[in-house]
Structures are given as structure tokens and as C-alpha cells.
Amino acid sequence: MNDLFEKLTAREERLAVVGLGYVGLPLAVAFARKLDTIGFDVNERKIAAYRDGHDVTEEAGDDAVRESTCRFTSDERELDGARFIVVAVPTPITNDKSPDLTPVISASETVGRHLQPGSVVVYESTVYPGVTQELCAAILERESGLKCGVDFKIGYSPERINPGDKVHRLHTIRKIVSGMDAQSLDVIANTYGLIIEAGVYRAENILVAEAAKVIENAQRDINIAFMNEIAMAFDKMGIDTQAVIRAMNTKWNALGFYPGLVGGHCIGVDPYYFVYRAEQLGYHSQIISAGRRVNDGMSAFVAGKIVASLIHADKKVKGARLAILGITFKENCADVRNTRVVDIIRELSEYEMDVRVVDPVADADEAQREYGVQLCGMEDVQDADAVVVAVAHEAFRRLDLAHIATLQRGTPVLVDVKGIYDMDAAKDAGFVYWRL
């Protein structure tokens, strides 16, 4: 293993990325610029798209995928030739908010079946501390018949991809790396150093790297929960939260957080991994659990304000026509995983509303497959009783108030979840307006 890095750079050995989503695809494309690289995913539709030069994640870009030398495949037998394997599969939560390690278990089994002596396996998937060494290593050993630490080594390097962010990219974000020993850490750090311009941070051990990932997102979750809590309180006080934040942010050490729906595959998920592991060891999380409860309740709060806005405009709630603009978990990003907009739709379905969802950015097939939501175009929005701007896509920021009014019948109602429109201008234009 001492010469694995040299053999990789000489293209005498091959690197493989297992899982080609928002994290894995940019990794595979970046590594392929430096090394002989395989990109593996069980989703044949996704592989076909990449082979055709289409980036379904929109993270690397069509041109980069089209020009990449990465060999995209859904044939796991091609992993036989890889000696440095990166596992970048999703790790969601179950309905009861417990970690769902099914994807990482399945990926470990696949890698194990083709693991060769002298290999290094690095996990990027978010897990609670202990999973890589206690669970993944055991699966690799069982499937391969090899001994971890003797025949192969493992490491952990948490993903830090920020979907839709065009500034903070894979190569500009400092990468945490860790290995099971000094030898594996050197190989892992040197290999990632080929593609990460911002450099790597060598964590003391795998447990530290695993913990850093879940906590960096839990910290953000707690701060957003605080803003959500004050937003709900200020709503009762008749105080505009956005105005308060603008005033507060004039101080140099204000943190710059805003209230909102907290979804996605990181902030809305990772804290539950910490809570789960802590409770396994007899510690009941207080602050992190409380933050999750607040943020998970925001969809119901917003749905209630939609109903209140309709009533204020003297419109019937049952059977109301509603246009929701945006379903992705964040702006200018096609990812609909763990989006909390769906919870708003479900809350409103209890009132038998006619809800139409418009999102020119979202993956329409995924929205239909995951949530049973059929997306429509702006041309399909007519005679609505209210418009809800749920996601601050650039396409929606370009819509002026006059146009939004033409989409509606009677007194126009605008629920501006992200606060992208001018409140005074909306009220002057005759809107019943509410923002978080």
C-alpha cells in the first residue's frame, strides 16, 4: 500500500466512485482529470444520462460530464480493477427519524464483493460516529474474505457539497480526511489533495471526522431553529421578522441566519444521526432535539398562515385554488430530497384545496416518483386564490407583483415564505401579504 498513491498517479491503478449523485458525480469528474477513474451507480437511467453527456445533478455541468474520461457504469464487476474506492451514497432517515443505513450497507456489500488486497476504501456518506469502523469494515471483511487493517484499509472524508452553490464548489471547500492509521491517512490525504485546491484537513481519526460532519450541520440547524422560533413569536406580536433581522445584522458579530423551511439531505437529516448515537449511549439530546422539533414544525405553521391569509381575503378555504412556486429543498437547485414544501402540500390537502406546483428547476420525474407531485408550468396557473412562493428560485425573483396578481382571482394573496418581495409594495398593490 505504500506505493498506492504513486501507482494511482501513474495510472497503473484505478480509482472508483460508488454512488453518482450530487456528491459522487462531481468527485468522479474531478478525479478523472487526474486519475484513471470509474464512476459506478446502480441507477441505469442515471448512467445512461451521464454517458450521453447530461448531468442530471447540475453540479458538474453537461460539458464537464461530456468531456470527462470517467468510465460510467452500472456493472459492479468493473469495480474489480479499482484499488482506491470512494463510497458516496445517500444516508437518509426513516419515518421514525432513525438513521437509514440501507444504502451504505448495500454499497459496502457491493464493494466488498470486488475488494482486492492492498485497497483503500473511503466513505463520504454522512454517518454517526462509529459506523465506518464498526459496521462498514465488518461488511467489507465478510464479503471479501479479507482482513481490515491487514489486507485493506479504510478511511472517512465527509462530503461538503452545497447543492446549487456556484461559489463554494468541491475544489474550493477544504476537505476533512481521516484514515484508520498513518499509512492510510497519507494515501487518502494525497489522493484528495490532487483535486481539492483549498487543501485537506487531517483529522486525528475516523471518529473525529464522522462527528465533525454531523455536528457542522446540527449547528446550522440549531441556529435556523432559533430564527424560526422568534419568527413565530414575532408573528403573534405583529412584528416583521425580516425587519428585525436587517436591524440585528448591522452588528459585526450577527450570524446572518434567517427563518425558513429546513430540508435537504444534510441539515434536516444529520442532527438525527447524532441524536440516535447519543441515545444509544445513554445521553438524551436536548438542544439538538429541540431544534429539530421546531424546524420540523415549520411546514404546519406556514400552512396555517396560508389558510389565515385566504380567510383574511374573504376567500373560501375548502376547494381554494392554490399555486405553490417551488418544491426543491433550496433555491436554484434541482434536488427535491427531504423537501419540506411537500409537508405544506400535505397539510393543505386536508382542506381539499386544488394545489398546483410550479418549479422550472426541480427534477420533475423525481418529484413524481418520490412524492406523487406532478409539476406544471406557469401557464397552468390561472384564477388562483393564492400564490405561495415557497422557494427563492431566480426565476421567481424575476416575477413582479403585477404578474403575480394576474394569476389570481379576487383579492390577490401572496404568501412569501422566503421574503423575496417588498412587503410595503405588495400591500400598496392590494395584496393580502404574509412572509416568514
GROMACS .gro file of C-alpha atoms in nm:
model
  436
    1MET     CA    1   0.000   0.000   0.000
    2ASN     CA    2   0.299   0.231   0.046
    3ASP     CA    3   0.315   0.288  -0.328
    4LEU     CA    4  -0.062   0.304  -0.399
    5PHE     CA    5  -0.066   0.680  -0.447
    6GLU     CA    6   0.224   0.663  -0.690
    7LYS     CA    7   0.053   0.387  -0.886
    8LEU     CA    8  -0.270   0.586  -0.897
    9THR     CA    9  -0.098   0.893  -1.036
   10ALA     CA   10   0.092   0.678  -1.285
   11ARG     CA   11  -0.244   0.530  -1.390
   12GLU     CA   12  -0.121   0.184  -1.304
   13GLU     CA   13  -0.408   0.151  -1.055
   14ARG     CA   14  -0.765   0.272  -1.079
   15LEU     CA   15  -0.993   0.478  -0.856
   16ALA     CA   16  -1.368   0.419  -0.832
   17VAL     CA   17  -1.650   0.635  -0.702
   18VAL     CA   18  -1.956   0.437  -0.589
   19GLY     CA   19  -2.273   0.644  -0.596
   20LEU     CA   20  -2.304   0.918  -0.859
   21GLY     CA   21  -2.545   1.170  -0.715
   22TYR     CA   22  -2.488   1.529  -0.608
   23VAL     CA   23  -2.174   1.425  -0.420
   24GLY     CA   24  -2.034   1.137  -0.620
   25LEU     CA   25  -2.063   1.280  -0.971
   26PRO     CA   26  -1.851   1.593  -0.911
   27LEU     CA   27  -1.596   1.371  -0.733
   28ALA     CA   28  -1.577   1.125  -1.022
   29VAL     CA   29  -1.542   1.401  -1.280
   30ALA     CA   30  -1.273   1.577  -1.075
   31PHE     CA   31  -1.073   1.261  -1.009
   32ALA     CA   32  -1.095   1.161  -1.375
   33ARG     CA   33  -0.895   1.472  -1.466
   34LYS     CA   34  -0.604   1.332  -1.265
   35LEU     CA   35  -0.653   0.954  -1.241
   36ASP     CA   36  -0.794   0.653  -1.419
   37THR     CA   37  -1.147   0.664  -1.276
   38ILE     CA   38  -1.463   0.453  -1.273
   39GLY     CA   39  -1.798   0.601  -1.178
   40PHE     CA   40  -2.042   0.335  -1.056
   41ASP     CA   41  -2.412   0.367  -0.978
   42VAL     CA   42  -2.692   0.110  -0.968
   43ASN     CA   43  -2.928   0.357  -1.139
   44GLU     CA   44  -2.901   0.264  -1.506
   45ARG     CA   45  -3.108   0.565  -1.614
   46LYS     CA   46  -2.860   0.796  -1.446
   47ILE     CA   47  -2.563   0.618  -1.601
   48ALA     CA   48  -2.721   0.644  -1.946
   49ALA     CA   49  -2.766   1.019  -1.897
   50TYR     CA   50  -2.401   1.064  -1.794
   51ARG     CA   51  -2.283   0.865  -2.093
   52ASP     CA   52  -2.489   1.097  -2.312
   53GLY     CA   53  -2.319   1.395  -2.151
   54HIS     CA   54  -2.616   1.507  -1.943
   55ASP     CA   55  -2.558   1.598  -1.579
   56VAL     CA   56  -2.887   1.523  -1.403
   57THR     CA   57  -2.750   1.673  -1.080
   58GLU     CA   58  -2.641   2.002  -1.244
   59GLU     CA   59  -2.341   2.003  -1.011
   60ALA     CA   60  -2.060   1.925  -1.255
   61GLY     CA   61  -2.229   2.055  -1.571
   62ASP     CA   62  -2.310   1.889  -1.902
   63ASP     CA   63  -1.984   1.999  -2.065
   64ALA     CA   64  -1.771   1.856  -1.784
   65VAL     CA   65  -1.957   1.525  -1.793
   66ARG     CA   66  -1.943   1.506  -2.171
   67GLU     CA   67  -1.569   1.573  -2.178
   68SER     CA   68  -1.484   1.353  -1.879
   69THR     CA   69  -1.269   1.044  -1.921
   70CYS     CA   70  -1.452   0.881  -1.629
   71ARG     CA   71  -1.594   0.542  -1.722
   72PHE     CA   72  -1.959   0.550  -1.611
   73THR     CA   73  -2.103   0.207  -1.541
   74SER     CA   74  -2.377   0.017  -1.361
   75ASP     CA   75  -2.184  -0.310  -1.391
   76GLU     CA   76  -2.035  -0.380  -1.049
   77ARG     CA   77  -1.785  -0.623  -1.200
   78GLU     CA   78  -1.587  -0.325  -1.324
   79LEU     CA   79  -1.501  -0.248  -0.962
   80ASP     CA   80  -1.263  -0.545  -0.974
   81GLY     CA   81  -0.993  -0.320  -1.114
   82ALA     CA   82  -1.017  -0.043  -0.855
   83ARG     CA   83  -0.779  -0.014  -0.561
   84PHE     CA   84  -0.896   0.322  -0.421
   85ILE     CA   85  -1.274   0.325  -0.372
   86VAL     CA   86  -1.484   0.619  -0.258
   87VAL     CA   87  -1.837   0.544  -0.132
   88ALA     CA   88  -2.069   0.841  -0.176
   89VAL     CA   89  -2.422   0.711  -0.137
   90PRO     CA   90  -2.706   0.888   0.047
   91THR     CA   91  -2.785   0.814   0.411
   92PRO     CA   92  -3.143   0.929   0.476
   93ILE     CA   93  -3.367   0.879   0.779
   94THR     CA   94  -3.667   0.652   0.827
   95ASN     CA   95  -4.021   0.766   0.903
   96ASP     CA   96  -3.945   0.748   1.276
   97LYS     CA   97  -3.638   0.973   1.228
   98SER     CA   98  -3.386   0.692   1.277
   99PRO     CA   99  -3.079   0.662   1.053
  100ASP     CA  100  -3.141   0.460   0.738
  101LEU     CA  101  -2.809   0.296   0.663
  102THR     CA  102  -2.953   0.071   0.391
  103PRO     CA  103  -2.774   0.249   0.103
  104VAL     CA  104  -2.433   0.247   0.274
  105ILE     CA  105  -2.477  -0.118   0.375
  106SER     CA  106  -2.569  -0.214   0.019
  107ALA     CA  107  -2.277  -0.016  -0.124
  108SER     CA  108  -2.039  -0.181   0.125
  109GLU     CA  109  -2.161  -0.523   0.019
  110THR     CA  110  -2.106  -0.435  -0.346
  111VAL     CA  111  -1.757  -0.301  -0.283
  112GLY     CA  112  -1.673  -0.598  -0.062
  113ARG     CA  113  -1.759  -0.846  -0.336
  114HIS     CA  114  -1.490  -0.691  -0.555
  115LEU     CA  115  -1.236  -0.575  -0.300
  116GLN     CA  116  -0.874  -0.652  -0.381
  117PRO     CA  117  -0.581  -0.687  -0.138
  118GLY     CA  118  -0.396  -0.362  -0.086
  119SER     CA  119  -0.701  -0.144  -0.144
  120VAL     CA  120  -0.825   0.164   0.039
  121VAL     CA  121  -1.197   0.229   0.087
  122VAL     CA  122  -1.305   0.581   0.185
  123TYR     CA  123  -1.659   0.666   0.295
  124GLU     CA  124  -1.808   1.009   0.227
  125SER     CA  125  -2.166   0.928   0.328
  126THR     CA  126  -2.290   1.101   0.643
  127VAL     CA  127  -2.297   0.856   0.934
  128TYR     CA  128  -2.293   0.874   1.311
  129PRO     CA  129  -1.954   0.819   1.480
  130GLY     CA  130  -1.855   0.454   1.470
  131VAL     CA  131  -2.035   0.337   1.157
  132THR     CA  132  -1.730   0.328   0.930
  133GLN     CA  133  -1.518   0.113   1.158
  134GLU     CA  134  -1.786  -0.090   1.336
  135LEU     CA  135  -2.032  -0.159   1.055
  136CYS     CA  136  -1.878  -0.088   0.716
  137ALA     CA  137  -1.545  -0.256   0.786
  138ALA     CA  138  -1.722  -0.572   0.907
  139ILE     CA  139  -1.931  -0.588   0.588
  140LEU     CA  140  -1.622  -0.541   0.369
  141GLU     CA  141  -1.447  -0.821   0.557
  142ARG     CA  142  -1.745  -1.054   0.533
  143GLU     CA  143  -1.799  -1.002   0.161
  144SER     CA  144  -1.433  -1.005   0.058
  145GLY     CA  145  -1.284  -1.259   0.297
  146LEU     CA  146  -1.007  -1.005   0.362
  147LYS     CA  147  -0.894  -0.859   0.694
  148CYS     CA  148  -0.934  -0.487   0.758
  149GLY     CA  149  -0.606  -0.329   0.865
  150VAL     CA  150  -0.409  -0.615   0.718
  151ASP     CA  151  -0.534  -0.677   0.364
  152PHE     CA  152  -0.711  -0.343   0.309
  153LYS     CA  153  -0.751  -0.008   0.483
  154ILE     CA  154  -1.047   0.224   0.540
  155GLY     CA  155  -1.094   0.597   0.587
  156TYR     CA  156  -1.359   0.864   0.612
  157SER     CA  157  -1.384   1.200   0.436
  158PRO     CA  158  -1.720   1.371   0.487
  159GLU     CA  159  -1.882   1.528   0.186
  160ARG     CA  160  -1.921   1.905   0.197
  161ILE     CA  161  -2.103   1.963  -0.130
  162ASN     CA  162  -2.351   2.251  -0.116
  163PRO     CA  163  -2.601   2.170  -0.395
  164GLY     CA  164  -2.675   2.462  -0.625
  165ASP     CA  165  -2.390   2.675  -0.483
  166LYS     CA  166  -2.183   2.815  -0.771
  167VAL     CA  167  -1.925   2.976  -0.542
  168HIS     CA  168  -1.842   2.709  -0.285
  169ARG     CA  169  -1.754   2.416  -0.508
  170LEU     CA  170  -1.588   2.079  -0.447
  171HIS     CA  171  -1.238   2.210  -0.515
  172THR     CA  172  -1.280   2.532  -0.314
  173ILE     CA  173  -1.404   2.373   0.009
  174ARG     CA  174  -1.135   2.243   0.245
  175LYS     CA  175  -1.169   1.866   0.276
  176ILE     CA  176  -1.160   1.675   0.603
  177VAL     CA  177  -0.978   1.345   0.560
  178SER     CA  178  -0.909   1.061   0.800
  179GLY     CA  179  -0.767   0.712   0.792
  180MET     CA  180  -0.752   0.412   1.022
  181ASP     CA  181  -0.375   0.461   1.060
  182ALA     CA  182  -0.094   0.692   0.949
  183GLN     CA  183  -0.031   0.494   0.631
  184SER     CA  184  -0.389   0.504   0.507
  185LEU     CA  185  -0.421   0.872   0.606
  186ASP     CA  186  -0.123   0.962   0.388
  187VAL     CA  187  -0.268   0.783   0.085
  188ILE     CA  188  -0.613   0.937   0.137
  189ALA     CA  189  -0.483   1.289   0.201
  190ASN     CA  190  -0.250   1.281  -0.101
  191THR     CA  191  -0.521   1.145  -0.330
  192TYR     CA  192  -0.779   1.406  -0.232
  193GLY     CA  193  -0.507   1.669  -0.245
  194LEU     CA  194  -0.494   1.617  -0.621
  195ILE     CA  195  -0.840   1.772  -0.668
  196ILE     CA  196  -0.902   1.994  -0.364
  197GLU     CA  197  -0.742   2.333  -0.427
  198ALA     CA  198  -0.843   2.456  -0.080
  199GLY     CA  199  -0.636   2.177   0.074
  200VAL     CA  200  -0.716   1.897   0.316
  201TYR     CA  201  -0.750   1.886   0.693
  202ARG     CA  202  -0.612   1.570   0.851
  203ALA     CA  203  -0.847   1.470   1.131
  204GLU     CA  204  -0.697   1.280   1.424
  205ASN     CA  205  -0.904   0.970   1.349
  206ILE     CA  206  -1.214   0.842   1.173
  207LEU     CA  207  -1.443   0.908   1.471
  208VAL     CA  208  -1.345   1.276   1.474
  209ALA     CA  209  -1.415   1.310   1.101
  210GLU     CA  210  -1.754   1.137   1.132
  211ALA     CA  211  -1.851   1.358   1.426
  212ALA     CA  212  -1.740   1.678   1.255
  213LYS     CA  213  -1.978   1.613   0.969
  214VAL     CA  214  -2.294   1.560   1.173
  215ILE     CA  215  -2.216   1.847   1.410
  216GLU     CA  216  -2.140   2.110   1.146
  217ASN     CA  217  -2.490   2.064   1.011
  218ALA     CA  218  -2.651   2.030   1.354
  219GLN     CA  219  -2.500   2.368   1.443
  220ARG     CA  220  -2.666   2.531   1.142
  221ASP     CA  221  -2.992   2.353   1.218
  222ILE     CA  222  -3.000   2.494   1.572
  223ASN     CA  223  -2.933   2.847   1.452
  224ILE     CA  224  -3.213   2.828   1.196
  225ALA     CA  225  -3.444   2.682   1.462
  226PHE     CA  226  -3.374   2.986   1.678
  227MET     CA  227  -3.473   3.216   1.392
  228ASN     CA  228  -3.784   3.009   1.324
  229GLU     CA  229  -3.885   3.031   1.688
  230ILE     CA  230  -3.852   3.407   1.701
  231ALA     CA  231  -4.038   3.435   1.367
  232MET     CA  232  -4.336   3.252   1.513
  233ALA     CA  233  -4.325   3.466   1.827
  234PHE     CA  234  -4.287   3.792   1.634
  235ASP     CA  235  -4.581   3.690   1.414
  236LYS     CA  236  -4.800   3.690   1.722
  237MET     CA  237  -4.654   4.027   1.828
  238GLY     CA  238  -4.722   4.183   1.491
  239ILE     CA  239  -4.351   4.245   1.430
  240ASP     CA  240  -4.193   4.189   1.087
  241THR     CA  241  -3.912   3.935   1.141
  242GLN     CA  242  -3.727   4.040   0.826
  243ALA     CA  243  -3.708   4.397   0.953
  244VAL     CA  244  -3.574   4.278   1.287
  245ILE     CA  245  -3.306   4.069   1.116
  246ARG     CA  246  -3.196   4.360   0.898
  247ALA     CA  247  -3.153   4.574   1.208
  248MET     CA  248  -2.978   4.297   1.400
  249ASN     CA  249  -2.736   4.224   1.117
  250THR     CA  250  -2.590   4.575   1.138
  251LYS     CA  251  -2.378   4.445   1.427
  252TRP     CA  252  -2.046   4.291   1.323
  253ASN     CA  253  -2.097   3.962   1.506
  254ALA     CA  254  -2.452   3.886   1.395
  255LEU     CA  255  -2.460   3.536   1.248
  256GLY     CA  256  -2.673   3.611   0.942
  257PHE     CA  257  -2.924   3.326   0.977
  258TYR     CA  258  -3.284   3.355   0.854
  259PRO     CA  259  -3.602   3.160   0.929
  260GLY     CA  260  -3.721   2.905   0.675
  261LEU     CA  261  -3.808   2.550   0.583
  262VAL     CA  262  -3.520   2.317   0.667
  263GLY     CA  263  -3.499   2.022   0.431
  264GLY     CA  264  -3.243   1.858   0.208
  265HIS     CA  265  -3.012   1.565   0.267
  266CYS     CA  266  -2.789   1.733   0.526
  267ILE     CA  267  -2.925   1.991   0.770
  268GLY     CA  268  -3.263   1.825   0.805
  269VAL     CA  269  -3.111   1.478   0.843
  270ASP     CA  270  -2.766   1.485   1.004
  271PRO     CA  271  -2.880   1.600   1.351
  272TYR     CA  272  -3.090   1.286   1.382
  273TYR     CA  273  -2.775   1.076   1.332
  274PHE     CA  274  -2.614   1.250   1.628
  275VAL     CA  275  -2.928   1.217   1.843
  276TYR     CA  276  -2.958   0.847   1.759
  277ARG     CA  277  -2.599   0.764   1.852
  278ALA     CA  278  -2.607   0.974   2.169
  279GLU     CA  279  -2.923   0.798   2.288
  280GLN     CA  280  -2.767   0.460   2.216
  281LEU     CA  281  -2.500   0.556   2.469
  282GLY     CA  282  -2.746   0.685   2.726
  283TYR     CA  283  -2.740   1.060   2.655
  284HIS     CA  284  -3.066   1.228   2.556
  285SER     CA  285  -3.000   1.527   2.333
  286GLN     CA  286  -3.178   1.841   2.449
  287ILE     CA  287  -3.077   2.138   2.232
  288ILE     CA  288  -3.034   1.948   1.905
  289SER     CA  289  -3.360   1.756   1.952
  290ALA     CA  290  -3.546   2.077   2.036
  291GLY     CA  291  -3.410   2.243   1.724
  292ARG     CA  292  -3.531   1.955   1.512
  293ARG     CA  293  -3.881   1.977   1.662
  294VAL     CA  294  -3.902   2.347   1.585
  295ASN     CA  295  -3.780   2.311   1.228
  296ASP     CA  296  -3.995   2.006   1.156
  297GLY     CA  297  -4.299   2.206   1.267
  298MET     CA  298  -4.248   2.499   1.031
  299SER     CA  299  -4.440   2.348   0.740
  300ALA     CA  300  -4.754   2.321   0.953
  301PHE     CA  301  -4.703   2.679   1.072
  302VAL     CA  302  -4.673   2.808   0.714
  303ALA     CA  303  -4.976   2.606   0.604
  304GLY     CA  304  -5.174   2.766   0.886
  305LYS     CA  305  -5.072   3.114   0.770
  306ILE     CA  306  -5.184   3.028   0.416
  307VAL     CA  307  -5.527   2.935   0.547
  308ALA     CA  308  -5.539   3.252   0.758
  309SER     CA  309  -5.443   3.464   0.457
  310LEU     CA  310  -5.726   3.316   0.250
  311ILE     CA  311  -5.974   3.388   0.526
  312HIS     CA  312  -5.842   3.744   0.559
  313ALA     CA  313  -5.905   3.791   0.186
  314ASP     CA  314  -6.265   3.666   0.234
  315LYS     CA  315  -6.199   3.355   0.027
  316LYS     CA  316  -6.324   3.004   0.088
  317VAL     CA  317  -6.062   2.765   0.218
  318LYS     CA  318  -6.219   2.438   0.110
  319GLY     CA  319  -6.170   2.397  -0.262
  320ALA     CA  320  -5.943   2.701  -0.293
  321ARG     CA  321  -5.710   2.709  -0.591
  322LEU     CA  322  -5.353   2.741  -0.478
  323ALA     CA  323  -5.033   2.789  -0.676
  324ILE     CA  324  -4.714   2.685  -0.496
  325LEU     CA  325  -4.399   2.813  -0.661
  326GLY     CA  326  -4.108   2.585  -0.582
  327ILE     CA  327  -4.074   2.233  -0.444
  328THR     CA  328  -3.697   2.181  -0.415
  329PHE     CA  329  -3.532   2.196  -0.075
  330LYS     CA  330  -3.336   2.509  -0.168
  331GLU     CA  331  -3.320   2.776  -0.435
  332ASN     CA  332  -3.167   2.722  -0.779
  333CYS     CA  333  -3.115   2.351  -0.710
  334ALA     CA  334  -3.293   2.057  -0.873
  335ASP     CA  335  -3.275   1.842  -0.559
  336VAL     CA  336  -3.614   1.756  -0.403
  337ARG     CA  337  -3.482   1.515  -0.140
  338ASN     CA  338  -3.635   1.571   0.203
  339THR     CA  339  -3.804   1.892   0.087
  340ARG     CA  340  -4.037   2.038   0.346
  341VAL     CA  341  -4.254   2.202   0.080
  342VAL     CA  342  -4.418   1.863   0.040
  343ASP     CA  343  -4.531   1.883   0.403
  344ILE     CA  344  -4.709   2.210   0.326
  345ILE     CA  345  -4.886   2.044   0.034
  346ARG     CA  346  -4.993   1.755   0.257
  347GLU     CA  347  -5.119   1.993   0.526
  348LEU     CA  348  -5.326   2.183   0.272
  349SER     CA  349  -5.468   1.865   0.121
  350GLU     CA  350  -5.668   1.829   0.442
  351TYR     CA  351  -5.867   2.133   0.327
  352GLU     CA  352  -5.937   1.975  -0.014
  353MET     CA  353  -5.760   2.258  -0.195
  354ASP     CA  354  -5.675   2.245  -0.565
  355VAL     CA  355  -5.296   2.274  -0.535
  356ARG     CA  356  -5.074   2.323  -0.838
  357VAL     CA  357  -4.697   2.318  -0.804
  358VAL     CA  358  -4.466   2.505  -1.041
  359ASP     CA  359  -4.091   2.452  -1.036
  360PRO     CA  360  -3.882   2.503  -1.351
  361VAL     CA  361  -3.567   2.392  -1.168
  362ALA     CA  362  -3.680   2.069  -0.999
  363ASP     CA  363  -3.638   1.719  -1.137
  364ALA     CA  364  -3.997   1.656  -1.243
  365ASP     CA  365  -3.954   1.279  -1.261
  366GLU     CA  366  -3.813   1.266  -0.908
  367ALA     CA  367  -4.093   1.486  -0.772
  368GLN     CA  368  -4.348   1.248  -0.921
  369ARG     CA  369  -4.164   0.935  -0.812
  370GLU     CA  370  -4.083   1.045  -0.458
  371TYR     CA  371  -4.396   1.240  -0.365
  372GLY     CA  372  -4.657   1.181  -0.631
  373VAL     CA  373  -4.648   1.553  -0.717
  374GLN     CA  374  -4.696   1.639  -1.083
  375LEU     CA  375  -4.530   1.966  -1.169
  376CYS     CA  376  -4.694   2.212  -1.404
  377GLY     CA  377  -4.589   2.529  -1.583
  378MET     CA  378  -4.674   2.890  -1.505
  379GLU     CA  379  -4.915   2.880  -1.798
  380ASP     CA  380  -5.123   2.632  -1.600
  381VAL     CA  381  -5.174   2.878  -1.315
  382GLN     CA  382  -5.497   3.070  -1.375
  383ASP     CA  383  -5.765   3.213  -1.147
  384ALA     CA  384  -5.575   3.111  -0.834
  385ASP     CA  385  -5.698   3.218  -0.494
  386ALA     CA  386  -5.344   3.247  -0.358
  387VAL     CA  387  -4.984   3.222  -0.470
  388VAL     CA  388  -4.727   3.076  -0.231
  389VAL     CA  389  -4.362   3.143  -0.315
  390ALA     CA  390  -4.200   2.857  -0.127
  391VAL     CA  391  -3.853   2.856  -0.285
  392ALA     CA  392  -3.648   3.159  -0.386
  393HIS     CA  393  -3.551   3.039  -0.733
  394GLU     CA  394  -3.406   3.314  -0.951
  395ALA     CA  395  -3.694   3.254  -1.193
  396PHE     CA  396  -3.940   3.351  -0.920
  397ARG     CA  397  -3.739   3.654  -0.811
  398ARG     CA  398  -3.788   3.789  -1.161
  399LEU     CA  399  -4.168   3.776  -1.129
  400ASP     CA  400  -4.306   4.117  -1.042
  401LEU     CA  401  -4.610   4.176  -0.823
  402ALA     CA  402  -4.823   4.284  -1.118
  403HIS     CA  403  -4.769   3.950  -1.288
  404ILE     CA  404  -4.841   3.755  -0.970
  405ALA     CA  405  -5.169   3.946  -0.940
  406THR     CA  406  -5.273   3.842  -1.292
  407LEU     CA  407  -5.251   3.478  -1.188
  408GLN     CA  408  -5.527   3.525  -0.932
  409ARG     CA  409  -5.897   3.599  -0.899
  410GLY     CA  410  -6.042   3.843  -0.649
  411THR     CA  411  -5.817   3.997  -0.387
  412PRO     CA  412  -5.463   3.873  -0.460
  413VAL     CA  413  -5.300   3.672  -0.183
  414LEU     CA  414  -4.923   3.630  -0.165
  415VAL     CA  415  -4.754   3.406   0.093
  416ASP     CA  416  -4.386   3.483   0.061
  417VAL     CA  417  -4.208   3.210   0.260
  418LYS     CA  418  -3.858   3.336   0.175
  419GLY     CA  419  -3.937   3.706   0.198
  420ILE     CA  420  -3.815   3.793  -0.151
  421TYR     CA  421  -4.076   4.061  -0.225
  422ASP     CA  422  -4.118   4.408  -0.080
  423MET     CA  423  -4.388   4.393   0.186
  424ASP     CA  424  -4.495   4.757   0.159
  425ALA     CA  425  -4.513   4.740  -0.220
  426ALA     CA  426  -4.727   4.427  -0.202
  427LYS     CA  427  -4.969   4.581   0.044
  428ASP     CA  428  -4.986   4.904  -0.157
  429ALA     CA  429  -5.074   4.693  -0.462
  430GLY     CA  430  -5.373   4.548  -0.275
  431PHE     CA  431  -5.228   4.211  -0.181
  432VAL     CA  432  -5.307   4.021   0.133
  433TYR     CA  433  -4.941   3.958   0.205
  434TRP     CA  434  -4.760   3.744   0.461
  435ARG     CA  435  -4.397   3.644   0.494
  436LEU     CA  436  -4.200   3.434   0.738
   0.00000   0.00000   0.00000
